[in-house]
PDB file of C-alpha atoms in Angstrom:
ATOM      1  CA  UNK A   1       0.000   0.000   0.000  1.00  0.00           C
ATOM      2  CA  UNK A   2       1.678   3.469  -0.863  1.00  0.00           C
ATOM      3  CA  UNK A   3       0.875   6.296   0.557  1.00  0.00           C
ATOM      4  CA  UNK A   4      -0.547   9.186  -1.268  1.00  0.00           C
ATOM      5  CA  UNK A   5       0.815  12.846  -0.483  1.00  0.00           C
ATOM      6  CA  UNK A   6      -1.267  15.707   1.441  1.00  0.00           C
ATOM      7  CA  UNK A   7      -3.080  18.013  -0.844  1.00  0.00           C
ATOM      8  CA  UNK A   8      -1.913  21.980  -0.931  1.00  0.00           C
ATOM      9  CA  UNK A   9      -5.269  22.807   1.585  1.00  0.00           C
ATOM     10  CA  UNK A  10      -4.560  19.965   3.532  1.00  0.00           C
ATOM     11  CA  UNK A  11      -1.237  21.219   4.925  1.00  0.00           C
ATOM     12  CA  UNK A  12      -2.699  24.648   5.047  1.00  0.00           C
ATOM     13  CA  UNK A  13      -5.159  23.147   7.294  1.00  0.00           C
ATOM     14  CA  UNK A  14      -2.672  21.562   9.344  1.00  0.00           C
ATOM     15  CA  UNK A  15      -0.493  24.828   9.545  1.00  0.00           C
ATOM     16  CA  UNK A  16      -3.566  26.433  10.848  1.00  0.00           C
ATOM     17  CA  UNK A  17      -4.218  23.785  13.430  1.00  0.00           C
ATOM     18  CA  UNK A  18      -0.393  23.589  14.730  1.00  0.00           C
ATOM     19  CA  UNK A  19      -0.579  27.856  15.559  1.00  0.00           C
ATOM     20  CA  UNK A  20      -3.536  27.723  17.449  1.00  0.00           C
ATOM     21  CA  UNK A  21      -2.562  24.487  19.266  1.00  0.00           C
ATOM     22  CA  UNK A  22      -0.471  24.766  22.701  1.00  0.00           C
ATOM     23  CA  UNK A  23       2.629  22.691  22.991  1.00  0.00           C
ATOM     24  CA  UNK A  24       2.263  19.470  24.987  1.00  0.00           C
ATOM     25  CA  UNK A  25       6.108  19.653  26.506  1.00  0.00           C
ATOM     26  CA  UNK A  26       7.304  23.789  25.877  1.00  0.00           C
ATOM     27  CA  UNK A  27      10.496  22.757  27.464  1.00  0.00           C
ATOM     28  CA  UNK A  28      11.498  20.323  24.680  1.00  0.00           C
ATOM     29  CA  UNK A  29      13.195  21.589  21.635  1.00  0.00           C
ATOM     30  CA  UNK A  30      12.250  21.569  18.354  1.00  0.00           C
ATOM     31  CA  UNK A  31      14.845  19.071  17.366  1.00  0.00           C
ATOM     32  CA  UNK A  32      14.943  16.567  19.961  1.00  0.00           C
ATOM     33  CA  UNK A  33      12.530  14.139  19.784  1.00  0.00           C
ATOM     34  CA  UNK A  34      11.699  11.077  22.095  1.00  0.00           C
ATOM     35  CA  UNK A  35      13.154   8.275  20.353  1.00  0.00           C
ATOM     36  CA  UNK A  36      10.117   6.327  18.034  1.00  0.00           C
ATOM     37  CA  UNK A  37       9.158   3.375  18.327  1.00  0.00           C
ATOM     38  CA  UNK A  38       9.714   1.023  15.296  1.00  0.00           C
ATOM     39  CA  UNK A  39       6.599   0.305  13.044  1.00  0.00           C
ATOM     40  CA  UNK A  40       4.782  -3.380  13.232  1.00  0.00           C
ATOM     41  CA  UNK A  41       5.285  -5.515  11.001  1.00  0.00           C
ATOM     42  CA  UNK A  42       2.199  -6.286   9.304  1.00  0.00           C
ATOM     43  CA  UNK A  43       0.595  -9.609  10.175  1.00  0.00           C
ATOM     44  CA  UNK A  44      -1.286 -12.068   7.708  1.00  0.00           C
ATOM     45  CA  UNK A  45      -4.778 -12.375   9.409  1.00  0.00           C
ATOM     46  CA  UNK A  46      -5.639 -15.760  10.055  1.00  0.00           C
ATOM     47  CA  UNK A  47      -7.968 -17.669   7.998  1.00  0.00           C
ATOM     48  CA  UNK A  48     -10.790 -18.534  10.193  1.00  0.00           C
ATOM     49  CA  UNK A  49     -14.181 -17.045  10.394  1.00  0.00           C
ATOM     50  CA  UNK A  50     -16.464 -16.359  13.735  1.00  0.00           C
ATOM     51  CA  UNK A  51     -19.156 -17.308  14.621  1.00  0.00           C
ATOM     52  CA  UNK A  52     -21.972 -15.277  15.751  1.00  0.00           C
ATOM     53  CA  UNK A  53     -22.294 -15.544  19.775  1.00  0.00           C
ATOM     54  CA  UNK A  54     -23.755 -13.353  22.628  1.00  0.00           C
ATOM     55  CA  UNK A  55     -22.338 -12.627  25.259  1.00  0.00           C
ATOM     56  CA  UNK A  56     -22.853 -15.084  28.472  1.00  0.00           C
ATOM     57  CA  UNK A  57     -24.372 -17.954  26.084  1.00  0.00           C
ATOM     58  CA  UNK A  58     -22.640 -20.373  27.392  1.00  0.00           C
ATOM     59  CA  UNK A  59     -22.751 -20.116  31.059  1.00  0.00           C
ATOM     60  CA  UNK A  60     -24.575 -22.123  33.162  1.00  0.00           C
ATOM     61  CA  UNK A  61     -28.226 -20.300  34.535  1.00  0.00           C
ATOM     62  CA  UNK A  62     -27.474 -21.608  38.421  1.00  0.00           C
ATOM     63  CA  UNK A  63     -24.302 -22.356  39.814  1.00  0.00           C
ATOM     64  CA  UNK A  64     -24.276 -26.069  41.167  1.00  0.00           C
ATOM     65  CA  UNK A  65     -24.546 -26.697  44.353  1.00  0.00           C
ATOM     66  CA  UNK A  66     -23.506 -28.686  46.802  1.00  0.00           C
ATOM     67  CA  UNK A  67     -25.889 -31.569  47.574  1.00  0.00           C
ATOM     68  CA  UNK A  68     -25.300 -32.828  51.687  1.00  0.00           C
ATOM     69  CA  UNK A  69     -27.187 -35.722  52.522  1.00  0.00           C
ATOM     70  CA  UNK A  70     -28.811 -35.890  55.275  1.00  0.00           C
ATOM     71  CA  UNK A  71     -27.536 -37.596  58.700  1.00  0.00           C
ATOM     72  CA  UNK A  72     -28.900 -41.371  59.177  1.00  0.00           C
ATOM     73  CA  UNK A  73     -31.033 -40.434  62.103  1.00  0.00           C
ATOM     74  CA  UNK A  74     -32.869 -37.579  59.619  1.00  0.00           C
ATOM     75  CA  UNK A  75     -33.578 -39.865  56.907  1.00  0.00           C
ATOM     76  CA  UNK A  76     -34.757 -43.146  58.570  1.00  0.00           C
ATOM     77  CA  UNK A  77     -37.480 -40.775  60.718  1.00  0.00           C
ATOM     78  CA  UNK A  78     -38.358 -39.125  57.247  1.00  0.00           C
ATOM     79  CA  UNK A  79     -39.022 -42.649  56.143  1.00  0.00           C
ATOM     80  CA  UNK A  80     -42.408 -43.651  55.881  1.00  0.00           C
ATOM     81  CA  UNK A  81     -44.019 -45.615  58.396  1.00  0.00           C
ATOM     82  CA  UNK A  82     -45.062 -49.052  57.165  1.00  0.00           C
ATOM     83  CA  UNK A  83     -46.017 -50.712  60.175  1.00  0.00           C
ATOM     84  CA  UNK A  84     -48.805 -50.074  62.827  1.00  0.00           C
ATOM     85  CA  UNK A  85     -48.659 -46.526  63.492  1.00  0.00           C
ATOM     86  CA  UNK A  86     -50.149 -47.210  67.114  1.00  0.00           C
ATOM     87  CA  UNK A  87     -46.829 -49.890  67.645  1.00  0.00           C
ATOM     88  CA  UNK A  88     -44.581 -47.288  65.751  1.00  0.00           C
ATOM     89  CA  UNK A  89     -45.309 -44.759  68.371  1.00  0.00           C
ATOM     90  CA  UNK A  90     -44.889 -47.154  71.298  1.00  0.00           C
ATOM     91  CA  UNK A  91     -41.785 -48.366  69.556  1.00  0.00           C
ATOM     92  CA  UNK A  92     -40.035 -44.665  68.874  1.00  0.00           C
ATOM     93  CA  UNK A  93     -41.218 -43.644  73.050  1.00  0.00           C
ATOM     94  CA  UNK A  94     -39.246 -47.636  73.889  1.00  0.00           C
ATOM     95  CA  UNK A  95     -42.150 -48.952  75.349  1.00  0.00           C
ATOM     96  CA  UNK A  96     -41.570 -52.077  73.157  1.00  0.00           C
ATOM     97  CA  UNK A  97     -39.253 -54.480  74.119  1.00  0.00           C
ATOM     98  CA  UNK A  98     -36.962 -56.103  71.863  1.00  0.00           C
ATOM     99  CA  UNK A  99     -37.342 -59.622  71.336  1.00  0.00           C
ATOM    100  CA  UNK A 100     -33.538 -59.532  70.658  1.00  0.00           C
ATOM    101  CA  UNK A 101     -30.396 -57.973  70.339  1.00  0.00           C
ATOM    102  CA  UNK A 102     -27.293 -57.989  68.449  1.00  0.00           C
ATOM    103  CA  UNK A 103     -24.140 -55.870  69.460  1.00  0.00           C
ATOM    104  CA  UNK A 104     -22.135 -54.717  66.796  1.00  0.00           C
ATOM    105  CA  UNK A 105     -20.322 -52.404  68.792  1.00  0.00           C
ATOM    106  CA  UNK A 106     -16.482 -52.654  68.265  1.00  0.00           C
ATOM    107  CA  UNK A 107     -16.442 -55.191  65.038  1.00  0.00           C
ATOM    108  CA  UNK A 108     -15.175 -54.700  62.040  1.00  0.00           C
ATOM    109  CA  UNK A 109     -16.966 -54.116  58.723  1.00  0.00           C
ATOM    110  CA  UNK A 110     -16.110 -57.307  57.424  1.00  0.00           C
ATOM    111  CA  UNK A 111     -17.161 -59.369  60.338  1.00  0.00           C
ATOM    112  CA  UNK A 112     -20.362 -57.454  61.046  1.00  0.00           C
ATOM    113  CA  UNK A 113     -22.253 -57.652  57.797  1.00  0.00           C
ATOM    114  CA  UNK A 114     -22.638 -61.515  57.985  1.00  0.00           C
ATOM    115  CA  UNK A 115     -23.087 -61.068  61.407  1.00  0.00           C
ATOM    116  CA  UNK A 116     -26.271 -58.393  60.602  1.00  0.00           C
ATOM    117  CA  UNK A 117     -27.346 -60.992  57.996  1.00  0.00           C
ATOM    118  CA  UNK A 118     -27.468 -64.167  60.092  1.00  0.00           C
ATOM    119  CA  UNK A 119     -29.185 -62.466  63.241  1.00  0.00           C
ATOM    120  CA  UNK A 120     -31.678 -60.693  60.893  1.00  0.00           C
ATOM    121  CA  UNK A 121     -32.893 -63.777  59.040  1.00  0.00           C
ATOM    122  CA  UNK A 122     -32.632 -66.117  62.459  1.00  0.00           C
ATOM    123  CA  UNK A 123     -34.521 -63.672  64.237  1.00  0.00           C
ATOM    124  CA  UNK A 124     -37.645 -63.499  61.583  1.00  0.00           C
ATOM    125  CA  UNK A 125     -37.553 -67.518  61.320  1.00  0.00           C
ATOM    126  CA  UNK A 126     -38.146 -67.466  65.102  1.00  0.00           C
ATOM    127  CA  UNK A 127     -41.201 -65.406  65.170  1.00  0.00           C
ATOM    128  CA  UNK A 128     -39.587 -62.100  66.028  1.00  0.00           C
ATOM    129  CA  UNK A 129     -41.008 -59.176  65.411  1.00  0.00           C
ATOM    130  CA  UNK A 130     -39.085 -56.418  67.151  1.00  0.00           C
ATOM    131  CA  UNK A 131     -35.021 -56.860  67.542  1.00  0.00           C
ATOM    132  CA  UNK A 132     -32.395 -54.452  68.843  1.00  0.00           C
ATOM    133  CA  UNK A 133     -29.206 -53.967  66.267  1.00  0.00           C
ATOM    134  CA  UNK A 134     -26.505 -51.750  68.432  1.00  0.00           C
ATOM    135  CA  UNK A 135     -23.562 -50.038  66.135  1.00  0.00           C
ATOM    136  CA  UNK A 136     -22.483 -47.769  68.910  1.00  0.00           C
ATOM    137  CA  UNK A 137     -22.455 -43.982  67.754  1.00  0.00           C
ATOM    138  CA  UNK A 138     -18.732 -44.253  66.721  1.00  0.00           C
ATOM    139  CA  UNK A 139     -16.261 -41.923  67.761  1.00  0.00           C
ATOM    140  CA  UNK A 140     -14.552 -38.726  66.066  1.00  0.00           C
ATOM    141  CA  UNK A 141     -11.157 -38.563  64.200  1.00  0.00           C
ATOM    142  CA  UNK A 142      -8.188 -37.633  66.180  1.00  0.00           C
ATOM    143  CA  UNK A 143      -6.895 -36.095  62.764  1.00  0.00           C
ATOM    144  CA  UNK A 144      -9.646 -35.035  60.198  1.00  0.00           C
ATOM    145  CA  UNK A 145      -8.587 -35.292  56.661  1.00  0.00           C
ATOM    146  CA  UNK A 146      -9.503 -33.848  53.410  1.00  0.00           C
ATOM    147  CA  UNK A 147     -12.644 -36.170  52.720  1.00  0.00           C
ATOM    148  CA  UNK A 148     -15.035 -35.669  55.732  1.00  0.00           C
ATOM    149  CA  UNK A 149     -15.808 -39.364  56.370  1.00  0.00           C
ATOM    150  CA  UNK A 150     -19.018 -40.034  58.939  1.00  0.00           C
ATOM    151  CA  UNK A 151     -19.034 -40.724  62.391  1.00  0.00           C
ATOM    152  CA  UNK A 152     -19.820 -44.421  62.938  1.00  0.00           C
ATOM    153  CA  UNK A 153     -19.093 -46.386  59.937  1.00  0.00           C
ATOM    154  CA  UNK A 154     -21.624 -48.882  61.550  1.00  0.00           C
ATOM    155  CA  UNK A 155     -23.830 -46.730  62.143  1.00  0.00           C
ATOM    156  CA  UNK A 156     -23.746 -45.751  58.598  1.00  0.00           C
ATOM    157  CA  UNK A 157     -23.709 -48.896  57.091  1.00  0.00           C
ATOM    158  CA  UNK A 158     -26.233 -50.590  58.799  1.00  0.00           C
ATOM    159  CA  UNK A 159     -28.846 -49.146  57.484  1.00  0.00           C
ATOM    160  CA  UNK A 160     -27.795 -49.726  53.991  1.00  0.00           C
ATOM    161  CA  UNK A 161     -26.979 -53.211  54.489  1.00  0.00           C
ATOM    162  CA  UNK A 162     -30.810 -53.867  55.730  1.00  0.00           C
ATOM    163  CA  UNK A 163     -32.336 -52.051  52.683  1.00  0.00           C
ATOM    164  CA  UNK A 164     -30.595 -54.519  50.632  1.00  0.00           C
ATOM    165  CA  UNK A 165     -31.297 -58.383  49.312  1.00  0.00           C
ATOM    166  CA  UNK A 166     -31.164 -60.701  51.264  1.00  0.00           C
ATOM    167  CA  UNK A 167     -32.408 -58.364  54.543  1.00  0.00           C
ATOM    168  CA  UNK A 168     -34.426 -56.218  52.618  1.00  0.00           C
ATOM    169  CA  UNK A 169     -37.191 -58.945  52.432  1.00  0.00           C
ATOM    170  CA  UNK A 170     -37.371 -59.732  56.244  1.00  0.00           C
ATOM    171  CA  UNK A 171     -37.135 -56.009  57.437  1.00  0.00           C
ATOM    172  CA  UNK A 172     -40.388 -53.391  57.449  1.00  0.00           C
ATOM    173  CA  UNK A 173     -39.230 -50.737  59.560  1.00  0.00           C
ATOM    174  CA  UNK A 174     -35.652 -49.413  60.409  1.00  0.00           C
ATOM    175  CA  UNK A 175     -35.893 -46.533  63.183  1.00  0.00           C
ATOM    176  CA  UNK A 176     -33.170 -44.811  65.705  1.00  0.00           C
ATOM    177  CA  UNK A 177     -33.947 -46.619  69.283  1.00  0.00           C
ATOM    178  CA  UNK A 178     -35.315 -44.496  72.065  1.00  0.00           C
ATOM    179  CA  UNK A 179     -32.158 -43.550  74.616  1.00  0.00           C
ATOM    180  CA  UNK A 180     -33.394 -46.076  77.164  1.00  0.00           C
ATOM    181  CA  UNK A 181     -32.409 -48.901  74.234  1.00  0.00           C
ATOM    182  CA  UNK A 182     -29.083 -46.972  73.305  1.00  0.00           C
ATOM    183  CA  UNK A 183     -30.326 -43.772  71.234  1.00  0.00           C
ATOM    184  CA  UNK A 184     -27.838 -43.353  68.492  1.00  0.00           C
ATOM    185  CA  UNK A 185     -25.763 -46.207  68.688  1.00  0.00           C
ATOM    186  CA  UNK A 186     -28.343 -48.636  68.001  1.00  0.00           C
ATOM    187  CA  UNK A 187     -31.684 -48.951  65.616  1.00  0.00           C
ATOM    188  CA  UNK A 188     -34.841 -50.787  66.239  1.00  0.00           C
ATOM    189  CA  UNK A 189     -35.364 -53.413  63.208  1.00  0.00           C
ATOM    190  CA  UNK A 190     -39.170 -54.117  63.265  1.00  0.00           C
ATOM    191  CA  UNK A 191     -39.471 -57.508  61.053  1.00  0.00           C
ATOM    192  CA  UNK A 192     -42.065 -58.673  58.287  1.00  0.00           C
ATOM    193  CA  UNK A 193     -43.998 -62.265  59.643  1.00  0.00           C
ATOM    194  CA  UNK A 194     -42.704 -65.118  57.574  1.00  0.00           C
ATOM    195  CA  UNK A 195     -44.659 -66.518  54.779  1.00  0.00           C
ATOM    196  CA  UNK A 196     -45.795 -69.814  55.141  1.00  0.00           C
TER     197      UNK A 196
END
C-alpha cells in the first residue's frame, strides 16, 4: 500500500491547526525528539471465520450446588411408616421391648455384615417381630482429613446393608432406638412375619 501525499489545503489546514494548538512539553526543543518506536510488522490475518455468539451464552443459569445428605437419624425418621402406626409410636417412646439384640459395637466391617445378615434372618424364622441392632455412635477422628468421612461407619452402614437383598425382604421398619435402648448407637429393626 503506498501512501498518497497531502493536498496543498490539507497542509494549510494543518499549519492552521499547529498555531492555534499549545505545545504538549514547551520545554522540549524543536529538534529533539523522544526516540520512536519502530513500526509493526504487518501480520497475515488468520484464515478462520467467527461465529456469531452473545455474550454469556454459554454459562450455566445456576451455579451447582452442593448436595449434603442428610444424617442417618434424619432420613430413617423421614421414612415412611409401614407398620402399625399405634406400635410405631410405642416403639419410637421404647415402650416395646426387643425380642432380641445384636451388638455390633467394636467389630469390624467385614465381620459385622454376615453377622447383621445371620441375626436378621434367624430372628424373623423365630417369630420375632421387634429386635435391637446396636452399632455404637462411633467416635470422632483424632486427625480429620480432606474427605469428611461419617461418624460411625456402623452406624452408617447398617442401614444400607438392611435395605438390601437378602435383609431387605425380612425387614419393614428401620428406626433410631429411644435412649433407654441406646439412642444413636443402636436402631430398632421391626421384622415382616414369615410366609408360610
Amino acid at each position: 500500500m503506498t501512501r498518497r501525499k497531502l493536498t496543498r489545503d490539507e497542509v494549510d489546514l494543518w499549519r492552521k491547526v499547529v498555531r492555534q494548538a499549545d505545545r504538549l512539553h514547551p520545554e522540549r526543543l524543536d529538534g529533539v525528539h523522544p526516540q520512536t518506536l519502530p513500526k509493526p510488522k504487518p501480520t497475515k490475518p488468520l484464515p478462520m471465520s467467527l461465529e456469531p455468539f452473545e455474550l454469556g451464552q454459554a454459562a450455566r443459569a445456576n451455579p451447582a450446588r452442593h448436595a449434603l445428605s442428610p444424617s442417618v437419624t434424619d432420613r430413617l425418621s423421614r421414612a415412611p411408616v409401614q407398620m402399625d402406626p399405634k406400635a410405631y409410636t410405642r416403639m419410637r417412646r421404647g415402650k416395646l421391648k426387643p425380642e432380641g439384640k445384636l451388638d455390633l459395637h467394636g467389630m469390624r466391617v467385614d465381620t459385622a455384615h454376615p453377622a447383621l445378615t445371620r441375626f436378621i434372618l434367624s430372628a424373623q424364622a423365630q417369630g420375632k417381630r421387634l429386635v435391637l441392632v446396636v452399632t455404637g455412635k462411633g467416635k470422632y477422628r483424632d486427625e480429620p482429613g480432606p474427605i469428611p468421612t461419617p461418624r460411625g461407619v456402623l452406624r452408617h452402614q447398617v442401614p444400607q446393608w438392611l435395605s438390601l437383598p437378602p435383609l431387605a425382604q425380612a425387614v419393614l421398619q428401620i428406626t433410631p432406638a429411644h435412649i433407654s435402648h441406646g439412642g444413636e448407637g443402636a436402631y430398632y429393626v421391626y421384622l415382616r412375619r414369615m410366609r408360610g
